[in-house]
Coordinates of C-alpha atoms in Angstrom, one line a residue:
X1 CA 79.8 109.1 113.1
X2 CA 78.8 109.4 109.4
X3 CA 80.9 107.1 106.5
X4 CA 82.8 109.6 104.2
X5 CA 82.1 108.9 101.2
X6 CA 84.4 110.1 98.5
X7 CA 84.7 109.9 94.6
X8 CA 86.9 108.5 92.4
X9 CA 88.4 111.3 90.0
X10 CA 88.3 109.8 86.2
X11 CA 86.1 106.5 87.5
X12 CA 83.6 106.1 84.4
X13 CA 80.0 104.1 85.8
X14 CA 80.0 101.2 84.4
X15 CA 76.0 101.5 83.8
X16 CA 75.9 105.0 82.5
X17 CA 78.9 105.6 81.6
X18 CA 79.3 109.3 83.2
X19 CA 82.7 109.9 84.1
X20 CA 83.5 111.5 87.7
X21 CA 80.3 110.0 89.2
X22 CA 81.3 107.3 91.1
X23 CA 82.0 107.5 95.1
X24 CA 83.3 105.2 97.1
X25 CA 83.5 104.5 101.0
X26 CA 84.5 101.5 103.6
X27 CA 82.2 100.1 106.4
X28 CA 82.6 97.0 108.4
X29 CA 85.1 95.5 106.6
X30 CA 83.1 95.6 103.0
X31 CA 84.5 98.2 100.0
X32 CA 81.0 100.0 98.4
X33 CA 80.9 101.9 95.2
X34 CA 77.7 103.8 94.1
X35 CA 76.9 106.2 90.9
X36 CA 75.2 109.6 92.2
X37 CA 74.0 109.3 88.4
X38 CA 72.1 106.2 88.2
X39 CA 71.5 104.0 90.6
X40 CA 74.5 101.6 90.2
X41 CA 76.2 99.8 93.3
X42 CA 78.3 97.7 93.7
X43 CA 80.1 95.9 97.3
X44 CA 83.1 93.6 97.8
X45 CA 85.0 92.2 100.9
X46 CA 88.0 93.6 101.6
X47 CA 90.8 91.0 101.0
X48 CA 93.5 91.2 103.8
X49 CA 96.0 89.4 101.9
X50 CA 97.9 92.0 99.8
X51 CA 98.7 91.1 95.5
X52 CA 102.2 89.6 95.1
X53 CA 104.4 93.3 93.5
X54 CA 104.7 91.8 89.6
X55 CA 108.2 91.4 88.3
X56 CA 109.7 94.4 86.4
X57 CA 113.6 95.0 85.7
X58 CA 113.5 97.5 88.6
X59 CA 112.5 95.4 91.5
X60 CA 114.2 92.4 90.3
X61 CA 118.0 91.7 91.9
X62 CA 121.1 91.5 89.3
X63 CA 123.6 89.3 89.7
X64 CA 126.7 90.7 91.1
X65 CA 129.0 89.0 87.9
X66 CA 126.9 90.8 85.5
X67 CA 127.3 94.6 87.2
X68 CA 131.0 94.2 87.6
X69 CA 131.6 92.8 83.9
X70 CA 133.4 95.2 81.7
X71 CA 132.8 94.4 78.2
X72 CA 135.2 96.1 75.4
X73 CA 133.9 97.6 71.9
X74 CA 135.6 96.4 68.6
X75 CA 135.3 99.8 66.0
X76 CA 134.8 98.1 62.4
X77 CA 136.6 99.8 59.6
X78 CA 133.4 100.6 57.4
X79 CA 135.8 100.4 54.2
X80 CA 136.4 96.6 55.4
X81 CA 139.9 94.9 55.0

């Protein structure tokens, strides 16, 4: 069975530097990319271990205390005392 190969829409070559050139495919374990431009390639091992997800505010678990906290707002007289 032939590899599909498929490109990567907005990938720019990193030897020509023509955008919408580069297609990449998986065989046997290793990640290829190729330029149908130049003649740029490029393999790598695919990693089985995923990345750790990086910290934002939206993944990251608030405290119970500070969701439950009602704060109250002191108006200042602009005119002052």
């Amino acid at each position: 069975m032939a590899v599909l190969k498929r490109f990567i829409a907005g990938a720019v070559c990193p030897r020509c530097a023509e955008m919408d050139r580069i297609r990449a495919w998986e065989q046997h374990g290793v990640r290829y990319r190729d330029c149908v431009n130049c003649d740029f390639f490029e393999q790598s091992a695919i990693e089985e271990e995923a990345a750790a997800e990086l910290t934002t505010r939206v993944n990251q678990e608030r405290e119970e205390q500070q969701r439950n906290t009602i704060q109250t707002v002191r108006i200042l007289d602009p005119r002052g005392r």
